[in-house]
Amino acid sequence: MLLKRLFTFLLIGISSTGFSQEVYKRTLKLMGSRFDITVIAQNKKLGDSYIDTAVQEIDRIEKLISSWDPNSQTSAINKNAGNKPVQVSPELFQLIKRSINISKLTDGAFDISYASMDRIWKFDGSMKQMPSKNKIQHSVAKVGYHNIILDSKKSTVFLKLKGMKIGFGAIGKGYAADKAKVLLKQRGVVAGIINASGDMNTWGKQLNGEKWKIAITNPMNKNTAFALLPLFEKAVVTSGNYEKYVQFNGTRYTHIIDPRTGYPSSGIISVTVFAPKAELADALATSIFIMGKEIGINRINQLPQIECIVIDDKGNIHTSNNIKIK
């Protein structure tokens, strides 16, 4: 699954001239990644308070879903794999339930049990040959969302296989961005952006009345952008794999692994997904790499309020039905 999230969005056009409110922004490290939190507020004290609120919420989410924290509910689920169900909070239960629904939607291309995979692929330059077929098959033996058993009455989660694990690396930061956005809107913040290492969630408009605008980086030349798009009350996520890859027998294998087969994805170098929530955009961006551009775009075209831009490994741009790029 996705191991790295890329910054492919630039915020532009922020202007506070002639307005009583100001733009306040803070960059910090949360959930092991860079977060840029931008809010519009009447003064610095309020702006700082709003950003502190967002940080506290993101920290809370991390404590809930982290598989690295031995005291988290997620760790408790993993520790008891193959042994017994674990009762969890309604919030975590619903997140896992939604994750399973996305797995069904993507034919298993998205799967939070990817955490069970053996790490046999190395993308640090140390690999000299492909792993054997048997080794690849064995690496995903404990992966499979159908082995995550939910009991809604008891709010329990059970992993059927010993050694099985779940992880939220391909959905967690998007979920955190969504929750921070909801909380800030409840606190009366009229506009802002939560950018979680490229998982971007926006609401409201800039001080000049215009929509927030994003520049999507050209993966063939990271110093340039190939598209500039307005964004209003939506989330957008870009995933890229043009930096971490290996090449064998003329085929380029990237660091995004298919949890169903154990083989790395190929043929795509960048995916951008627009959706009402960053959680869904996050999961779908990863899934399209694995499903491939034809199946991936076809699946997106069947989903309301969701669009995507796909760049293949030849640099060609492909889009869903309602996005037109000149």
Tab-separated table of C-alpha atoms in Angstrom:
chain	number	residue	atom	x	y	z
A	1	MET	CA	0.000	0.000	0.000
A	2	LEU	CA	0.983	3.629	-0.003
A	3	LEU	CA	4.101	4.347	2.023
A	4	LYS	CA	4.669	7.955	1.098
A	5	ARG	CA	2.430	10.924	0.518
A	6	LEU	CA	3.750	13.692	-1.698
A	7	PHE	CA	3.312	17.444	-1.537
A	8	THR	CA	1.812	18.344	-4.882
A	9	PHE	CA	-0.340	21.293	-3.956
A	10	LEU	CA	0.536	24.943	-3.648
A	11	LEU	CA	-1.711	27.507	-1.993
A	12	ILE	CA	-1.927	30.735	-3.962
A	13	GLY	CA	-3.787	33.983	-4.115
A	14	ILE	CA	-4.271	34.639	-0.396
A	15	SER	CA	-4.898	38.338	0.145
A	16	SER	CA	-6.069	40.198	3.235
A	17	THR	CA	-6.108	43.743	1.895
A	18	GLY	CA	-9.198	45.683	2.931
A	19	PHE	CA	-10.624	42.973	5.160
A	20	SER	CA	-10.952	42.887	8.943
A	21	GLN	CA	-9.928	39.239	9.094
A	22	GLU	CA	-6.479	37.792	8.509
A	23	VAL	CA	-4.957	34.527	7.329
A	24	TYR	CA	-2.993	32.565	9.920
A	25	LYS	CA	-0.900	29.534	9.073
A	26	ARG	CA	1.261	27.086	10.989
A	27	THR	CA	3.466	24.251	9.728
A	28	LEU	CA	4.275	21.411	12.096
A	29	LYS	CA	4.929	17.684	12.295
A	30	LEU	CA	1.960	15.524	13.263
A	31	MET	CA	1.314	11.807	12.757
A	32	GLY	CA	4.915	11.564	11.569
A	33	SER	CA	4.203	13.868	8.628
A	34	ARG	CA	4.133	17.538	7.724
A	35	PHE	CA	0.861	19.350	8.365
A	36	ASP	CA	0.062	22.883	7.155
A	37	ILE	CA	-2.941	24.360	8.977
A	38	THR	CA	-4.409	27.582	7.599
A	39	VAL	CA	-7.352	29.460	9.108
A	40	ILE	CA	-9.042	32.806	8.639
A	41	ALA	CA	-9.653	34.626	11.930
A	42	GLN	CA	-10.289	38.123	13.286
A	43	ASN	CA	-7.003	38.333	15.187
A	44	LYS	CA	-3.832	36.399	15.986
A	45	LYS	CA	-5.065	35.205	19.373
A	46	LEU	CA	-8.119	33.617	17.792
A	47	GLY	CA	-6.086	32.266	14.862
A	48	ASP	CA	-3.590	30.602	17.200
A	49	SER	CA	-6.426	29.208	19.310
A	50	TYR	CA	-8.112	27.681	16.255
A	51	ILE	CA	-4.888	26.089	15.067
A	52	ASP	CA	-4.218	24.711	18.566
A	53	THR	CA	-7.691	23.161	18.477
A	54	ALA	CA	-6.926	21.460	15.154
A	55	VAL	CA	-3.600	20.149	16.464
A	56	GLN	CA	-5.272	18.686	19.553
A	57	GLU	CA	-7.844	16.924	17.402
A	58	ILE	CA	-5.197	15.466	15.088
A	59	ASP	CA	-3.224	14.257	18.114
A	60	ARG	CA	-6.378	12.603	19.439
A	61	ILE	CA	-6.941	10.797	16.139
A	62	GLU	CA	-3.344	9.588	16.100
A	63	LYS	CA	-3.695	8.094	19.586
A	64	LEU	CA	-6.818	6.295	18.406
A	65	ILE	CA	-5.560	4.785	15.142
A	66	SER	CA	-1.798	4.467	15.615
A	67	SER	CA	-0.442	0.939	15.287
A	68	TRP	CA	2.888	2.165	16.721
A	69	ASP	CA	1.382	3.257	20.024
A	70	PRO	CA	1.190	0.099	22.200
A	71	ASN	CA	-1.663	1.657	24.185
A	72	SER	CA	-3.925	2.436	21.208
A	73	GLN	CA	-7.102	0.532	20.429
A	74	THR	CA	-5.643	-0.375	17.033
A	75	SER	CA	-2.642	-2.007	18.712
A	76	ALA	CA	-5.006	-3.945	20.984
A	77	ILE	CA	-6.825	-5.281	17.910
A	78	ASN	CA	-3.529	-6.405	16.353
A	79	LYS	CA	-2.224	-7.983	19.559
A	80	ASN	CA	-5.343	-10.130	19.842
A	81	ALA	CA	-5.397	-11.295	16.210
A	82	GLY	CA	-6.452	-14.943	15.990
A	83	ASN	CA	-7.247	-14.917	19.700
A	84	LYS	CA	-10.278	-12.814	20.635
A	85	PRO	CA	-12.391	-9.829	19.582
A	86	VAL	CA	-11.538	-6.414	21.010
A	87	GLN	CA	-14.141	-3.860	21.999
A	88	VAL	CA	-13.388	-0.440	20.527
A	89	SER	CA	-14.901	3.032	20.524
A	90	PRO	CA	-17.796	3.716	18.141
A	91	GLU	CA	-15.541	6.128	16.228
A	92	LEU	CA	-12.851	3.537	15.492
A	93	PHE	CA	-15.474	0.884	14.766
A	94	GLN	CA	-17.106	3.091	12.137
A	95	LEU	CA	-13.747	3.986	10.564
A	96	ILE	CA	-12.930	0.295	10.176
A	97	LYS	CA	-16.398	-0.393	8.816
A	98	ARG	CA	-16.023	2.368	6.208
A	99	SER	CA	-12.580	1.013	5.316
A	100	ILE	CA	-14.054	-2.417	4.625
A	101	ASN	CA	-16.719	-0.815	2.431
A	102	ILE	CA	-13.982	0.922	0.419
A	103	SER	CA	-12.233	-2.451	0.080
A	104	LYS	CA	-15.405	-3.882	-1.427
A	105	LEU	CA	-15.777	-0.855	-3.709
A	106	THR	CA	-12.222	-1.259	-5.012
A	107	ASP	CA	-12.223	-5.057	-5.253
A	108	GLY	CA	-9.638	-5.243	-2.477
A	109	ALA	CA	-7.183	-2.753	-3.989
A	110	PHE	CA	-7.616	-0.814	-0.752
A	111	ASP	CA	-7.230	-2.948	2.357
A	112	ILE	CA	-6.310	-1.818	5.873
A	113	SER	CA	-4.996	-5.324	6.583
A	114	TYR	CA	-2.092	-4.483	4.245
A	115	ALA	CA	-0.183	-4.008	7.515
A	116	SER	CA	0.076	-7.820	7.640
A	117	MET	CA	2.310	-7.843	4.543
A	118	ASP	CA	5.904	-9.060	4.744
A	119	ARG	CA	8.208	-6.213	3.667
A	120	ILE	CA	10.063	-8.098	0.950
A	121	TRP	CA	10.349	-5.218	-1.534
A	122	LYS	CA	13.093	-2.672	-0.933
A	123	PHE	CA	13.112	0.692	-2.683
A	124	ASP	CA	16.330	2.071	-1.237
A	125	GLY	CA	18.590	0.800	-4.025
A	126	SER	CA	19.544	-2.417	-2.207
A	127	MET	CA	17.411	-4.802	-4.312
A	128	LYS	CA	19.345	-6.571	-7.080
A	129	GLN	CA	16.719	-9.085	-8.146
A	130	MET	CA	13.007	-9.704	-7.815
A	131	PRO	CA	11.725	-11.782	-4.907
A	132	SER	CA	10.649	-15.301	-5.883
A	133	LYS	CA	7.029	-15.984	-6.828
A	134	ASN	CA	6.547	-18.141	-3.717
A	135	LYS	CA	7.998	-15.441	-1.490
A	136	ILE	CA	5.683	-12.825	-2.996
A	137	GLN	CA	2.636	-15.051	-2.540
A	138	HIS	CA	3.613	-15.818	1.047
A	139	SER	CA	4.060	-12.104	1.810
A	140	VAL	CA	0.294	-11.492	1.543
A	141	ALA	CA	-0.903	-14.735	3.125
A	142	LYS	CA	-2.363	-12.896	6.126
A	143	VAL	CA	-3.813	-9.983	4.164
A	144	GLY	CA	-7.541	-9.895	3.462
A	145	TYR	CA	-10.265	-7.516	4.594
A	146	HIS	CA	-12.756	-10.428	4.607
A	147	ASN	CA	-10.895	-11.723	7.677
A	148	ILE	CA	-11.773	-8.592	9.663
A	149	ILE	CA	-14.873	-9.562	11.646
A	150	LEU	CA	-17.078	-6.799	13.030
A	151	ASP	CA	-19.810	-7.134	15.638
A	152	SER	CA	-21.890	-3.955	15.586
A	153	LYS	CA	-23.921	-4.885	18.677
A	154	LYS	CA	-20.836	-5.357	20.847
A	155	SER	CA	-18.667	-2.830	18.949
A	156	THR	CA	-15.902	-5.422	18.623
A	157	VAL	CA	-13.259	-6.060	15.973
A	158	PHE	CA	-11.673	-9.483	15.452
A	159	LEU	CA	-8.817	-10.402	13.109
A	160	LYS	CA	-9.268	-14.074	12.272
A	161	LEU	CA	-5.628	-14.970	11.565
A	162	LYS	CA	-2.771	-14.970	14.049
A	163	GLY	CA	-0.175	-12.405	13.016
A	164	MET	CA	-2.749	-10.398	11.071
A	165	LYS	CA	-2.619	-6.604	11.478
A	166	ILE	CA	-4.504	-3.527	10.398
A	167	GLY	CA	-3.084	-0.066	9.736
A	168	PHE	CA	-4.435	3.265	8.578
A	169	GLY	CA	-1.451	4.538	6.603
A	170	ALA	CA	-3.518	5.025	3.451
A	171	ILE	CA	-6.496	6.690	5.111
A	172	GLY	CA	-5.453	8.011	8.535
A	173	LYS	CA	-4.137	11.459	7.628
A	174	GLY	CA	-7.152	12.101	5.424
A	175	TYR	CA	-9.459	11.136	8.277
A	176	ALA	CA	-7.576	13.412	10.669
A	177	ALA	CA	-7.870	16.311	8.203
A	178	ASP	CA	-11.623	15.707	7.941
A	179	LYS	CA	-12.108	15.654	11.708
A	180	ALA	CA	-10.050	18.818	12.218
A	181	LYS	CA	-12.066	20.607	9.531
A	182	VAL	CA	-15.407	19.603	11.110
A	183	LEU	CA	-14.282	20.760	14.550
A	184	LEU	CA	-13.023	24.123	13.282
A	185	LYS	CA	-16.243	24.765	11.382
A	186	GLN	CA	-18.173	23.997	14.581
A	187	ARG	CA	-16.011	26.566	16.384
A	188	GLY	CA	-17.034	29.192	13.838
A	189	VAL	CA	-13.962	29.270	11.576
A	190	VAL	CA	-15.376	30.542	8.274
A	191	ALA	CA	-12.580	29.316	5.998
A	192	GLY	CA	-9.361	27.380	6.047
A	193	ILE	CA	-7.250	24.529	4.814
A	194	ILE	CA	-5.898	21.406	6.506
A	195	ASN	CA	-3.024	20.074	4.397
A	196	ALA	CA	-1.820	16.727	5.733
A	197	SER	CA	1.214	15.983	3.566
A	198	GLY	CA	-0.854	16.405	0.414
A	199	ASP	CA	-4.171	15.244	1.867
A	200	MET	CA	-5.878	18.612	1.587
A	201	ASN	CA	-9.265	19.601	2.970
A	202	THR	CA	-10.728	23.059	2.379
A	203	TRP	CA	-13.776	25.057	3.395
A	204	GLY	CA	-14.954	28.594	2.779
A	205	LYS	CA	-13.156	31.023	0.491
A	206	GLN	CA	-10.113	33.268	0.451
A	207	LEU	CA	-10.363	36.772	1.907
A	208	ASN	CA	-10.700	38.218	-1.580
A	209	GLY	CA	-13.857	36.155	-2.102
A	210	GLU	CA	-12.261	33.730	-4.535
A	211	LYS	CA	-12.116	29.980	-4.145
A	212	TRP	CA	-8.951	28.415	-2.830
A	213	LYS	CA	-6.744	27.405	-5.747
A	214	ILE	CA	-4.400	24.465	-6.007
A	215	ALA	CA	-1.516	23.894	-8.381
A	216	ILE	CA	-0.928	20.227	-9.172
A	217	THR	CA	2.753	19.472	-9.575
A	218	ASN	CA	3.990	17.940	-12.798
A	219	PRO	CA	5.533	14.603	-11.717
A	220	MET	CA	7.866	14.698	-14.731
A	221	ASN	CA	9.242	18.044	-13.506
A	222	LYS	CA	8.535	18.835	-9.863
A	223	ASN	CA	9.445	22.499	-10.331
A	224	THR	CA	6.424	23.093	-12.573
A	225	ALA	CA	2.661	22.642	-12.354
A	226	PHE	CA	0.524	21.174	-15.115
A	227	ALA	CA	-2.869	22.292	-13.772
A	228	LEU	CA	-4.369	25.037	-11.633
A	229	LEU	CA	-7.800	24.250	-10.234
A	230	PRO	CA	-10.253	26.049	-7.897
A	231	LEU	CA	-11.408	24.153	-4.822
A	232	PHE	CA	-14.535	24.875	-2.769
A	233	GLU	CA	-15.750	22.829	0.197
A	234	LYS	CA	-13.877	19.773	-1.050
A	235	ALA	CA	-10.918	17.575	-0.308
A	236	VAL	CA	-8.161	16.705	-2.728
A	237	VAL	CA	-5.386	14.137	-2.406
A	238	THR	CA	-2.441	13.495	-4.678
A	239	SER	CA	-0.371	10.328	-4.463
A	240	GLY	CA	2.842	9.856	-6.405
A	241	ASN	CA	5.334	7.058	-6.820
A	242	TYR	CA	7.894	8.525	-9.175
A	243	GLU	CA	10.672	8.636	-6.571
A	244	LYS	CA	10.546	5.165	-4.991
A	245	TYR	CA	10.761	2.323	-7.489
A	246	VAL	CA	12.879	-0.558	-8.762
A	247	GLN	CA	13.295	-1.799	-12.310
A	248	PHE	CA	13.676	-5.401	-13.443
A	249	ASN	CA	13.544	-6.780	-16.997
A	250	GLY	CA	12.451	-3.417	-18.365
A	251	THR	CA	9.472	-3.087	-15.986
A	252	ARG	CA	9.305	-0.308	-13.418
A	253	TYR	CA	7.886	-1.454	-10.075
A	254	THR	CA	6.794	1.226	-7.619
A	255	HIS	CA	6.503	1.284	-3.833
A	256	ILE	CA	2.690	1.026	-3.851
A	257	ILE	CA	2.012	-2.690	-3.370
A	258	ASP	CA	-1.127	-4.554	-4.402
A	259	PRO	CA	-2.359	-6.134	-1.137
A	260	ARG	CA	-4.076	-8.885	-3.110
A	261	THR	CA	-1.019	-10.150	-4.964
A	262	GLY	CA	2.062	-8.748	-3.240
A	263	TYR	CA	3.316	-7.238	-6.505
A	264	PRO	CA	4.071	-3.505	-6.819
A	265	SER	CA	1.860	-1.365	-9.010
A	266	SER	CA	3.082	-0.167	-12.404
A	267	GLY	CA	1.958	2.070	-15.254
A	268	ILE	CA	0.941	5.140	-13.185
A	269	ILE	CA	3.143	7.774	-11.556
A	270	SER	CA	0.595	10.204	-10.104
A	271	VAL	CA	-3.058	10.169	-9.043
A	272	THR	CA	-5.130	13.122	-7.838
A	273	VAL	CA	-8.603	12.522	-6.406
A	274	PHE	CA	-11.242	15.150	-5.562
A	275	ALA	CA	-13.942	14.083	-3.093
A	276	PRO	CA	-16.203	15.515	-0.385
A	277	LYS	CA	-13.907	14.038	2.280
A	278	ALA	CA	-10.142	13.557	2.437
A	279	GLU	CA	-10.604	10.116	3.996
A	280	LEU	CA	-12.266	8.812	0.835
A	281	ALA	CA	-9.969	10.720	-1.534
A	282	ASP	CA	-6.962	9.298	0.329
A	283	ALA	CA	-8.135	5.703	0.000
A	284	LEU	CA	-9.205	6.030	-3.640
A	285	ALA	CA	-5.944	7.652	-4.739
A	286	THR	CA	-4.015	4.621	-3.521
A	287	SER	CA	-6.535	2.221	-5.029
A	288	ILE	CA	-6.330	3.687	-8.535
A	289	PHE	CA	-2.588	2.923	-8.688
A	290	ILE	CA	-3.398	-0.710	-8.046
A	291	MET	CA	-6.543	-0.995	-10.188
A	292	GLY	CA	-4.846	0.728	-13.151
A	293	LYS	CA	-5.947	3.806	-15.050
A	294	GLU	CA	-8.765	2.221	-17.104
A	295	ILE	CA	-10.492	0.382	-14.267
A	296	GLY	CA	-9.666	3.133	-11.780
A	297	ILE	CA	-11.130	5.970	-13.857
A	298	ASN	CA	-14.146	3.866	-14.785
A	299	ARG	CA	-14.806	3.227	-11.094
A	300	ILE	CA	-14.488	6.939	-10.285
A	301	ASN	CA	-16.928	7.810	-13.079
A	302	GLN	CA	-19.545	5.699	-11.289
A	303	LEU	CA	-19.196	7.592	-8.003
A	304	PRO	CA	-21.079	10.878	-7.398
A	305	GLN	CA	-19.104	14.024	-6.491
A	306	ILE	CA	-15.749	12.336	-7.062
A	307	GLU	CA	-13.241	13.114	-9.821
A	308	CYS	CA	-9.665	12.149	-10.588
A	309	ILE	CA	-6.599	13.008	-12.657
A	310	VAL	CA	-4.184	10.200	-13.541
A	311	ILE	CA	-0.723	10.574	-15.062
A	312	ASP	CA	0.762	7.427	-16.565
A	313	ASP	CA	4.439	6.505	-16.694
A	314	LYS	CA	4.722	8.035	-20.185
A	315	GLY	CA	3.594	11.427	-18.873
A	316	ASN	CA	0.129	11.238	-20.463
A	317	ILE	CA	-2.759	12.833	-18.553
A	318	HIS	CA	-6.063	10.985	-18.106
A	319	THR	CA	-9.117	12.380	-16.320
A	320	SER	CA	-12.546	11.323	-15.154
A	321	ASN	CA	-15.559	12.578	-17.073
A	322	ASN	CA	-16.118	15.956	-15.429
A	323	ILE	CA	-12.559	17.282	-15.371
A	324	LYS	CA	-11.242	19.057	-18.445
A	325	ILE	CA	-7.584	20.077	-18.617
A	326	LYS	CA	-6.335	22.092	-21.563
